XYZ file of C-alpha atoms in Angstrom:
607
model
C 96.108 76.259 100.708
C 97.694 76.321 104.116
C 99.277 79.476 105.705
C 102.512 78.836 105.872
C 102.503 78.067 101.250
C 100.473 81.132 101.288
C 102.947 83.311 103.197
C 106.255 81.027 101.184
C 104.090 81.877 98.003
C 103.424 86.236 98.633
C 107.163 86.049 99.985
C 108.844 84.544 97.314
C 106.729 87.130 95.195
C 107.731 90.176 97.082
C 111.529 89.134 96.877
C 111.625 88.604 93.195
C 109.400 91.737 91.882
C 109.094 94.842 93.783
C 106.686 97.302 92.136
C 108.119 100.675 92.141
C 106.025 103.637 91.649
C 106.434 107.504 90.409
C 105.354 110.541 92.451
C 105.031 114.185 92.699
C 104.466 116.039 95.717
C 101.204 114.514 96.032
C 101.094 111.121 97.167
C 97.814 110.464 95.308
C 99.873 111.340 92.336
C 100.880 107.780 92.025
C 100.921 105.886 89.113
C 103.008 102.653 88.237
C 105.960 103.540 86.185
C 108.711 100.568 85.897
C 109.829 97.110 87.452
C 113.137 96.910 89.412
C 114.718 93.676 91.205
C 115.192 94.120 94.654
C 119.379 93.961 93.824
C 119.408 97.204 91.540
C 117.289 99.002 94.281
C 117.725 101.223 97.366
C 120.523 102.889 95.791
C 119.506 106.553 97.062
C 117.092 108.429 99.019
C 114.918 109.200 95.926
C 114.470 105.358 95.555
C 113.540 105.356 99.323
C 111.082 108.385 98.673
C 109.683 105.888 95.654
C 109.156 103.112 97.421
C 107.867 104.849 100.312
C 104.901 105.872 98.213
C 103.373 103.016 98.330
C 102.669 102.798 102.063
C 100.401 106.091 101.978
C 97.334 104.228 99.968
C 97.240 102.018 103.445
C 95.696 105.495 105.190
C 91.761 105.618 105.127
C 90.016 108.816 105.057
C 86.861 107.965 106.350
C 83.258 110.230 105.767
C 80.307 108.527 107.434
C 80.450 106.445 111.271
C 78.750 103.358 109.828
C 78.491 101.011 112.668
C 78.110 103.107 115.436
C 75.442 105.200 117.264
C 75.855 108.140 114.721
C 74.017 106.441 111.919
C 70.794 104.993 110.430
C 72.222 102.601 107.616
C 70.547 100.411 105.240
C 72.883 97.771 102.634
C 74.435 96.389 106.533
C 74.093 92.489 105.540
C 77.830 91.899 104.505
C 79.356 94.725 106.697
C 81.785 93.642 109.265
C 80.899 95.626 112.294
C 76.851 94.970 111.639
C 77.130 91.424 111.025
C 79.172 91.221 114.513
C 76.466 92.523 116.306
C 74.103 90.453 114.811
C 76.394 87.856 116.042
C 76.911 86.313 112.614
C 80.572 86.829 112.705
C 82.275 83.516 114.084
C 85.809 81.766 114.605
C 84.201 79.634 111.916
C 83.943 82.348 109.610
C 86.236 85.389 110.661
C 88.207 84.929 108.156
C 91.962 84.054 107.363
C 94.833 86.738 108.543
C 98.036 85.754 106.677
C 97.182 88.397 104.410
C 98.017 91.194 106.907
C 101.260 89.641 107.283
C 102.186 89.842 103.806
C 101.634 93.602 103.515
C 103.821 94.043 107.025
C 106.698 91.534 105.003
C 106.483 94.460 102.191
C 107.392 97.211 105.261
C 109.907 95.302 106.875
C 111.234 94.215 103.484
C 111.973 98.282 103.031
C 113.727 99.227 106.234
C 115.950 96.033 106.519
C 117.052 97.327 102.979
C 116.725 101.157 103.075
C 120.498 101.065 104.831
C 121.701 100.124 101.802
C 121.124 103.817 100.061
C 124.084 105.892 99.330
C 123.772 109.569 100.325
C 122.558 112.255 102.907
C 122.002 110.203 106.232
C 119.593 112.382 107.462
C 117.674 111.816 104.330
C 118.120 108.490 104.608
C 116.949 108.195 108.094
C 113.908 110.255 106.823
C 112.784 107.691 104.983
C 113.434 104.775 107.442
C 111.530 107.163 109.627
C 108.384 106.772 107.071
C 108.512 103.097 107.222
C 109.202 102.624 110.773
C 105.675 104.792 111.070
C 103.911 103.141 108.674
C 104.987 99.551 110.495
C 103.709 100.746 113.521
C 100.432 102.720 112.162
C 99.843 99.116 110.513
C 100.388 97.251 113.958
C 98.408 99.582 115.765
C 95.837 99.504 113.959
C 95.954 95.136 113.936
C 96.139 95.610 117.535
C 92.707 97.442 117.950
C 91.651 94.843 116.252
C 92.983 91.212 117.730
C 94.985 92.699 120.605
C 97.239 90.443 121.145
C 99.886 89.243 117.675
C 103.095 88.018 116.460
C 105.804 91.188 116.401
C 107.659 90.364 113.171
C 110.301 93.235 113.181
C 111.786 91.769 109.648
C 110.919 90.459 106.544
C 109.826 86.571 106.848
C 112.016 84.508 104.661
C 110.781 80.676 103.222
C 113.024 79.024 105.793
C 112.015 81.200 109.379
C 110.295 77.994 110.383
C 110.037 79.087 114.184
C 108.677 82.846 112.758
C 105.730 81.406 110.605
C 104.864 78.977 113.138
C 105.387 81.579 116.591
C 102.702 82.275 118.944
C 101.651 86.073 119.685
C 103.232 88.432 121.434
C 101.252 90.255 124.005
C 99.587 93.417 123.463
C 102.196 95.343 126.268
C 105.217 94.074 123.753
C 103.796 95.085 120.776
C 102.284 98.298 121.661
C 105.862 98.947 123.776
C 107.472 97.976 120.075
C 104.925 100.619 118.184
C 106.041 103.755 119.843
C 109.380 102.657 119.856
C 108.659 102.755 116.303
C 107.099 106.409 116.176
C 109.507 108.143 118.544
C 112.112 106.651 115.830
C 109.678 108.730 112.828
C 109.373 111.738 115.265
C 113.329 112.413 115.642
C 114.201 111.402 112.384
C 111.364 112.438 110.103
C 111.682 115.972 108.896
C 109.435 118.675 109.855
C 109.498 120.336 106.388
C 111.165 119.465 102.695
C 112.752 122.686 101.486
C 110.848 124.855 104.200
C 107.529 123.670 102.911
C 105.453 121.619 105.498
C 103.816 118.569 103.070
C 100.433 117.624 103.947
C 100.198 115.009 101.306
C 103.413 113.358 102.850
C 104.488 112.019 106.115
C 106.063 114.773 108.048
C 107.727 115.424 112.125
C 103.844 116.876 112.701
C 102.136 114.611 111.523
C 103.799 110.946 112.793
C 103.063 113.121 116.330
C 99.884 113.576 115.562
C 99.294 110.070 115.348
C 101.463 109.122 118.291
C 99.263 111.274 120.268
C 96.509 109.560 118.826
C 97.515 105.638 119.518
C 98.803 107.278 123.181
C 95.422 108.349 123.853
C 93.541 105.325 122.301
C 95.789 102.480 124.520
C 95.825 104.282 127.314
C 91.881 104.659 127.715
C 91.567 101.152 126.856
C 94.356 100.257 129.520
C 91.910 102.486 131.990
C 88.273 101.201 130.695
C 89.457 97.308 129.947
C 90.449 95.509 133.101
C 90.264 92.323 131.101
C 93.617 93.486 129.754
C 95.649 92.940 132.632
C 97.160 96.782 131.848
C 95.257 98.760 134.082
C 98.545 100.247 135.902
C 100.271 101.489 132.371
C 97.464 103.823 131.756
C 98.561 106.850 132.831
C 102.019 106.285 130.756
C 100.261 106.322 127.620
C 97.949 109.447 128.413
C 101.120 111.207 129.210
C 102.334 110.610 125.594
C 99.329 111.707 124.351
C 99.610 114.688 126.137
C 103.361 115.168 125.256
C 103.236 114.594 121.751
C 99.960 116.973 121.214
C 101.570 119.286 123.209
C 104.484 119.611 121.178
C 102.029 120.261 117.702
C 100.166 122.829 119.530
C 103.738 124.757 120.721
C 104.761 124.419 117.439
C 102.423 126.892 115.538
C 102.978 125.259 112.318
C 98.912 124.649 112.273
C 95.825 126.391 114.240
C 91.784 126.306 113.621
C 90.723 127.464 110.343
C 88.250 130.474 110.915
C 87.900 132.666 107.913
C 85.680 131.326 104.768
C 84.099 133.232 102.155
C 80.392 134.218 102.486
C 77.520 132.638 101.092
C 75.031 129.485 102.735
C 77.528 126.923 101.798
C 80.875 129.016 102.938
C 80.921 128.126 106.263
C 84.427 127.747 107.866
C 83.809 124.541 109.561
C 81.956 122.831 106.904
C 84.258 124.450 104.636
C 86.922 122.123 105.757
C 85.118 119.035 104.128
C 83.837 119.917 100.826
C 87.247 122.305 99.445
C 88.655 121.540 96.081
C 92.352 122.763 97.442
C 93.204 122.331 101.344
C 96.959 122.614 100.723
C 96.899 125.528 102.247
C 94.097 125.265 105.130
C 96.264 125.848 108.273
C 94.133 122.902 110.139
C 95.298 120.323 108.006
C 97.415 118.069 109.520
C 97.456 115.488 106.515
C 94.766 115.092 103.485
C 93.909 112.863 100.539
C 94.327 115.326 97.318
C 92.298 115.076 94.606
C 92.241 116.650 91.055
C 89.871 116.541 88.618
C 92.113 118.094 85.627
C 94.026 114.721 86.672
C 91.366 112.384 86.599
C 91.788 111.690 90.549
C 87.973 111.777 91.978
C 86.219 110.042 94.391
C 82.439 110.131 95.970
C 81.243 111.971 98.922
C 77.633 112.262 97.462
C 76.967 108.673 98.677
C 76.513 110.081 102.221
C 73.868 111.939 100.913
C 70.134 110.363 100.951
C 71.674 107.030 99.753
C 72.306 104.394 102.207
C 73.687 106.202 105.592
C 71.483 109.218 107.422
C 71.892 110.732 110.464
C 71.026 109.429 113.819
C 68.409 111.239 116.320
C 71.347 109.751 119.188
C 73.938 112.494 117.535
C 71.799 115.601 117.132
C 70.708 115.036 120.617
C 73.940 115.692 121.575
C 74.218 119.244 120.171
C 74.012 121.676 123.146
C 71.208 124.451 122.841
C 70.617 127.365 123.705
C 68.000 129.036 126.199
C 66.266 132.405 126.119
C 68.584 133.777 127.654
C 71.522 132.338 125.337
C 73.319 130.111 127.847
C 74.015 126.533 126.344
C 72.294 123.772 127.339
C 72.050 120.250 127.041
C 69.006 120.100 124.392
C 66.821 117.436 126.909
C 66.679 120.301 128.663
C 64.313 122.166 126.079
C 61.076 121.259 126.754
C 59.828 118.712 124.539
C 62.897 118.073 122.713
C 62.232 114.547 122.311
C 59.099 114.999 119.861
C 60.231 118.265 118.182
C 59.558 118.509 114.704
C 62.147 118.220 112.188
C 61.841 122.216 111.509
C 61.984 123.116 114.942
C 65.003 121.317 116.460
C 67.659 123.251 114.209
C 66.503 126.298 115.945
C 69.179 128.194 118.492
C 71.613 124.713 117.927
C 75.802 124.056 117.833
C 76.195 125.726 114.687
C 77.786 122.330 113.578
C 74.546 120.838 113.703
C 73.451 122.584 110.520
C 76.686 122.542 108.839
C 76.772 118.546 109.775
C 72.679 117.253 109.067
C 71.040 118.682 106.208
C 68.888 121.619 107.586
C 64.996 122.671 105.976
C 65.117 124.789 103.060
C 68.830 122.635 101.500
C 68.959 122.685 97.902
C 71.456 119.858 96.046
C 73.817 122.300 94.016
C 72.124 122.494 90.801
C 68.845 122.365 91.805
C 66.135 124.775 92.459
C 63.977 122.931 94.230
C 64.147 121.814 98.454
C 65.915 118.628 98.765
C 63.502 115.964 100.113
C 65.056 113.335 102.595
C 64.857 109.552 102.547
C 62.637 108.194 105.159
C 64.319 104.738 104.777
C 67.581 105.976 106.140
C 65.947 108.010 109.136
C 65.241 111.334 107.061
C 68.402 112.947 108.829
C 70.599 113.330 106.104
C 74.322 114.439 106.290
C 76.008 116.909 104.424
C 79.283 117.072 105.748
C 81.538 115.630 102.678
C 78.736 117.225 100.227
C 80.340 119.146 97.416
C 79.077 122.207 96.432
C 79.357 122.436 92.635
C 76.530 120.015 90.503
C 79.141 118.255 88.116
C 80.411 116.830 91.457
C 76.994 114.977 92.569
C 76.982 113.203 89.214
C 76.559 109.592 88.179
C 79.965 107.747 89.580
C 82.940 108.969 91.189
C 83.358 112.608 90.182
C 83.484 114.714 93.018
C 87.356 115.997 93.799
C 86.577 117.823 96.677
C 89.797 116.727 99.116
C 89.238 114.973 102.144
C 90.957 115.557 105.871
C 93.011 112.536 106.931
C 94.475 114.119 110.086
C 93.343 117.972 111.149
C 94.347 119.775 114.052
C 91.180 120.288 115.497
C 91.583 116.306 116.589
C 94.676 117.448 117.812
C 93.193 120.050 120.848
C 90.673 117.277 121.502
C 93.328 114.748 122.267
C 95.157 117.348 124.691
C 92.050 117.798 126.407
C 90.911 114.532 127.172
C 94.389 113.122 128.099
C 94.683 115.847 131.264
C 90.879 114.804 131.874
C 91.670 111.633 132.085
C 95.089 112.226 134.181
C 92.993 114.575 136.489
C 95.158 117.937 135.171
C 92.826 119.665 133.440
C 92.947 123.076 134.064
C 90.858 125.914 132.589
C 94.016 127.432 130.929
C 93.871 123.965 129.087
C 90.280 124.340 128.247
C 90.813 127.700 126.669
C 93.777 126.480 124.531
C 91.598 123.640 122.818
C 87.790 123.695 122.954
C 87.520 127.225 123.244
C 88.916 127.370 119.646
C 86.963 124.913 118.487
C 83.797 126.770 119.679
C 85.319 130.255 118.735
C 84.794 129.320 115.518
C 81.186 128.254 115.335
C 80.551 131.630 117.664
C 80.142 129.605 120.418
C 80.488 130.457 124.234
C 83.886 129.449 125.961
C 83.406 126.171 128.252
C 84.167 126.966 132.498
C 85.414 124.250 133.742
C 84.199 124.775 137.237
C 80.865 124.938 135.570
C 81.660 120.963 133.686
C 82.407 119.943 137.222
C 79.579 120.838 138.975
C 76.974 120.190 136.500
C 77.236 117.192 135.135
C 74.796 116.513 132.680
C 72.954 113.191 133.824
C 72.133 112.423 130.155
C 76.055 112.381 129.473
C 76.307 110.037 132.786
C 73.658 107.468 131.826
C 75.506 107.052 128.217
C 78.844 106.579 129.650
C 78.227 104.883 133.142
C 82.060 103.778 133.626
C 83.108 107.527 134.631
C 83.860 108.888 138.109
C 86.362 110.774 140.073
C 86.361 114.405 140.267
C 87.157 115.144 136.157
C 83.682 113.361 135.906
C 81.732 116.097 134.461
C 84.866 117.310 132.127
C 85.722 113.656 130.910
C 82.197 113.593 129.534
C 81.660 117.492 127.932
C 85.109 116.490 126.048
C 83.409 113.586 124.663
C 80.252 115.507 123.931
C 82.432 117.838 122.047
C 85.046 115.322 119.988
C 81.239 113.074 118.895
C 80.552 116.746 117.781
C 83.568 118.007 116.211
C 84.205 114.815 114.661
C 81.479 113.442 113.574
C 81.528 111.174 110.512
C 85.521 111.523 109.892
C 85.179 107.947 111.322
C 86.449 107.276 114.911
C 83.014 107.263 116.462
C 82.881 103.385 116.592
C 86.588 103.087 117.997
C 85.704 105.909 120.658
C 82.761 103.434 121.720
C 85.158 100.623 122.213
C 87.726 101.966 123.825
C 85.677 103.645 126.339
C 84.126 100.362 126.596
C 80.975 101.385 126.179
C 80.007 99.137 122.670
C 76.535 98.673 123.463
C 75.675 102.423 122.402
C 76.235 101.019 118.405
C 74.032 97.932 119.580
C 71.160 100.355 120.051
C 68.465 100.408 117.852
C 68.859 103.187 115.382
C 66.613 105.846 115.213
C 65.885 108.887 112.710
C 63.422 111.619 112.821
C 60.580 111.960 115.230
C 56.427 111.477 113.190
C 53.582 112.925 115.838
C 50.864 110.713 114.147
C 50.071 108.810 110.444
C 49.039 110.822 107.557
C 51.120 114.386 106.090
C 54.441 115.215 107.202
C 55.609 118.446 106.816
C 59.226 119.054 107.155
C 60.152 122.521 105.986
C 57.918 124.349 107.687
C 55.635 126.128 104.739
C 52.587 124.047 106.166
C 52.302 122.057 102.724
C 53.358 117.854 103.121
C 55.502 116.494 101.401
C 55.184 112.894 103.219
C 52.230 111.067 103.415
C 52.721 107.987 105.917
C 50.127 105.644 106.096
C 49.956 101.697 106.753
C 48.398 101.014 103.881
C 48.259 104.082 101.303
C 44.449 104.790 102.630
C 43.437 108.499 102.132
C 46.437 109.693 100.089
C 44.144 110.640 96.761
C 42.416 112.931 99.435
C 45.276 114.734 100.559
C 46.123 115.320 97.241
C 43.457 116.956 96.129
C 43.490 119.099 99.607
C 47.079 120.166 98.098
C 47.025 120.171 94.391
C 50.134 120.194 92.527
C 52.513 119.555 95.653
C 54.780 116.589 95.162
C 54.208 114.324 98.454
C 55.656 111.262 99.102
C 54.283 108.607 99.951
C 55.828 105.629 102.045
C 53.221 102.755 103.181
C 55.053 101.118 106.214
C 53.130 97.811 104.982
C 56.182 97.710 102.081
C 58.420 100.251 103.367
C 61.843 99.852 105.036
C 61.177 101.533 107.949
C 58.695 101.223 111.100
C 57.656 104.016 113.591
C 59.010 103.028 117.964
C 55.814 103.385 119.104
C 53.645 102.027 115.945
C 51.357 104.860 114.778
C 53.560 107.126 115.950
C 57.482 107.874 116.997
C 60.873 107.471 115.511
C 61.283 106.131 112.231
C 63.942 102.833 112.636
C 65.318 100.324 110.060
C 62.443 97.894 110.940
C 64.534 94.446 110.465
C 67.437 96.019 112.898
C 64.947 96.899 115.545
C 66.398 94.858 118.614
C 68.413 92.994 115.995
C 71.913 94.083 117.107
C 73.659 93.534 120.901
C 77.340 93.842 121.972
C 79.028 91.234 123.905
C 82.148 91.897 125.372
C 84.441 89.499 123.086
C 83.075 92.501 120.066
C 85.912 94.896 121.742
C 88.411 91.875 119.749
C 88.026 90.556 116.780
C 88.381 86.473 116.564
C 91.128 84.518 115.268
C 89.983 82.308 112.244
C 90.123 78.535 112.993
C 91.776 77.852 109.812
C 94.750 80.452 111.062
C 94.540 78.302 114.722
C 94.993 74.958 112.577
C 97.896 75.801 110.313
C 99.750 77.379 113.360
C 98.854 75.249 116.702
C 100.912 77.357 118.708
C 98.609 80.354 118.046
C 95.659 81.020 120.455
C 92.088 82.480 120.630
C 91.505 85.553 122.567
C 90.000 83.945 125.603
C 86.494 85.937 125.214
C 85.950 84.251 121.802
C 86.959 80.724 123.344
């Protein structure tokens, strides 16, 4: 079927049936309810609140960084970002796009029609406020991926001929078009319904939040991609991102969270990703609620010792401390890079522990230590984890909520926007990082201190920065792979700091001295035994009777050690299996899309 019957075909759809949907104040409360025709629609603002609901299942709420340096994953062969680096992805195969269109006809489709409501305007507007954001959050996030596309600013009809068959627009129009598109949601969304801030719904706060966060995103790639042609906008965009952070933070409608209960697993910043109720977590920009009692559950656990662990690359990057307590870089500990699992938790970000599973973890439920799979590295994560045992059952049944948008991402944008922009002042420093580190009981960052020690292990991973914010630029990035870790934007940080070949790296867990028993918590009893083929395990048995050791024989095991007998477990078929060229910062246009519309063109890196 061409592209042009399938877009006739999903339009003539959309225009006869439009699928309307109940809701509460939860937008995960959504289940279909009735059928209405287009003509006996968009009669008030509570139909535009109904049909608005719909848009908010297009937000992801990511828990892992698969496809970037964070992770050792297994299960990669039909994942899109692993199967680019392996080079497998093609214009041959990229696949077709007129399906993106279709769900951007359904947004258009609502705010050429909203007008037609009857009532408050500034409701009104509220609502054409939530689909003008949710158009450009969609375009945005098409434009990270292709760059250049068609702006359709209306609903396609059957006979817009020159509209189905136009060429793209170029990235400057349609990113000029997106945050016309937000500063529209910003004036006219409302900050609160009834004085209660939502963060289940679209609010003032939280279309800022991610206008700072597209302002910040083009205008790095503007300063990192010269390919773009857009190098002299930059500083525009970084200024939004700036001004629309800025305006959050004056707000005080949301600040760090820093007060948990007490127990192992009650720690405030860990806290924020395995809580059965963050409606009322002051950090929370925006999150995806879920309710058991309402059958709405989901499943964290799979980040857990199933297919994704941990990379060695990320806890390296967890400052440590010295004897004397001042951070450090943790290559600066001596021997660092061969330190045994036990030992490199020791005097560590406190979001190292709270992020990789730490010696001595127990799985709620369970009485014994929780062992980790060698085949995914052996660093496993437990950010995301629930807490409670009927949530790490068979299936989806955790309904811990997850963080869409928190304000912690917020203070990181602020900061690396004035890096970037050369303002950076220590007064800005101790409005955003410092509060992140305040509440791990971490020292403040001195900015004089960033800037004239620059950590050369920060420099060699991010060769493209200079200029006097050198050393700041690259401690903010240090602290957002941090702070952020596994909420997802790892892999987009990479690319628009065009620095893509990090995720091409090999991927490498934890760190095995020699063959033969591994011990990893510390009591001096294995519970590995790594051999190449199983010889001299019934002896180390009997040397430890009635211990339960593992044992992995790399002859038939998924893994491999760097250096053979010894060294960092890796993913032995992606050792030296992935690279990143520079036409991986785009995605390719199919050449089935290119046929049925000859005025569209390749992105000249794929050509």
């Amino acid at each position: 079927m061409s592209m042009k019957n399938v877009l006739i075909n999903s339009m003539l759809l959309l225009l006869s049936l439009i699928t309307i949907c109940s809701c509460d104040n939860s937008f995960l409360n959504v289940t279909p309810e009735t059928e209405i025709t287009s003509e006996s629609f968009f009669k008030s603002p509570e139909d535009l609140r109904i049909y608005c609901n719909k848009f908010y299942a297009y937000l992801s709420s990511p828990m892992d960084d698969r496809g970037s340096d964070n992770v050792v994953a297994k299960n990669i062969t039909n994942e899109t970002d692993y199967r680019i680096m392996r080079g497998l992805v093609t214009p041959q195969n990229a696949g077709q796009w007129y399906g993106y269109w279709s769900r951007m006809r359904e947004i258009n489709y609502f705010i050429e029609n909203a007008h037609k409501a009857k009532g408050n305007a500034d409701n009104i507007n509220h609502y054409i406020g939530i689909g003008r954001f949710f158009r450009a959050w969609y375009y945005y996030t098409l434009v990270e991926k292709y760059s250049d596309l068609p702006w359709y600013n209306r609903s396609l009809q059957t006979t817009d001929k020159d509209f189905l068959y136009k060429k793209q627009d170029p990235r400057s129009l349609i990113v000029d078009s997106v945050f016309a598109d937000l500063q529209f949601a910003v004036d006219h969304i409302k900050p609160n319904i009834d004085g209660n801030v939502s963060k289940t719904t679209m609010t003032k706060w939280s279309a800022l939040a991610w206008a700072a966060r597209f302002a910040l995103n083009e205008g790095t790639m503007r300063k990192y991609h010269p390919e773009l042609g857009l190098t002299d906008d930059y500083k525009k965009f970084l200024q939004l991102a700036v001004e629309a952070s800025q305006e959050i933070m004056n707000s005080g409608v949301y600040s760090i969270y820093t007060i948990n209960g007490t127990g192992e697993r009650s720690k405030a910043y860990e806290a924020l990703f395995n809580s059965t109720d963050l409606s009322k977590n002051p950090e929370i920009i925006m999150y995806r609620d879920y309710d058991k009692a309402l059958g709405l559950m989901h499943n964290p656990k799979s980040v857990f010792n199933e297919d994704t662990g941990l990379s060695r690359n990320l806890m390296n990057e967890y400052l440590a401390y010295d004897d004397n307590g001042n951070l450090i870089p943790f290559h600066d500990i001596a021997g660092y890079d061969t330190m045994s699992y036990t030992n490199i938790f020791l005097k560590r970000d406190p979001r190292l522990s709270q992020t990789y599973m730490h010696p001595g973890f127990k799985m709620p439920g369970y009485s014994d230590i929780a062992y980790p799979n060698l085949n995914i590295g052996g660093y496993l994560q437990i950010k995301f984890y629930p807490t409670t045992a009927d949530q790490i059952a068979l299936g989806s049944t955790a309904y811990t909520d997850v963080p869409i948008f928190r304000y912690a991402e917020i203070l990181l944008i602020n900061a690396e926007a004035k890096a970037e922009l050369g303002t950076l002042t220590q007064d800005d420093l101790d409005k955003t990082i410092k509060l992140l580190r305040d509440r791990v009981g971490m020292p403040a960052p001195v900015l004089s201190d960033w800037l004239s020690n620059v950590d050369p292990a920060l420099e060699a991973e991010y060769p493209n920065v200079s200029g006097p914010m050198k050393g700041a630029i690259l401690e903010i990035r240090r602290e957002r792979r941090v702070e952020l870790a596994c909420e997802g934007s790892r892999l987009e940080d990479l690319k628009r700091w065009k620095v893509g070949q990090l995720a091409a790296e090999t991927p490498k867990g934890i760190y095995v001295k020699a063959l033969g028993p591994l011990d990893i918590t510390g009591d001096g009893i294995p519970e590995y035994y790594i051999s190449v083929d199983g010889t001299g395990l019934s002896d180390i048995k009997k040397k430890y009777p009635g211990a339960n050791i593992i044992s992995y024989n790399l002859n038939s095991s998924l893994f491999s050690l760097s250096e053979g007998t010894k060294g960092y477990i890796q993913i032995t078929d992606q050792v030296n299996s992935f690279k990143f060229l520079d036409k991986y910062y785009y995605y390719p246009i199919d050449v089935r899309d290119l046929a049925a519309n000859t005025n569209l063109y390749q992105n000249p890196l794929w050509k």
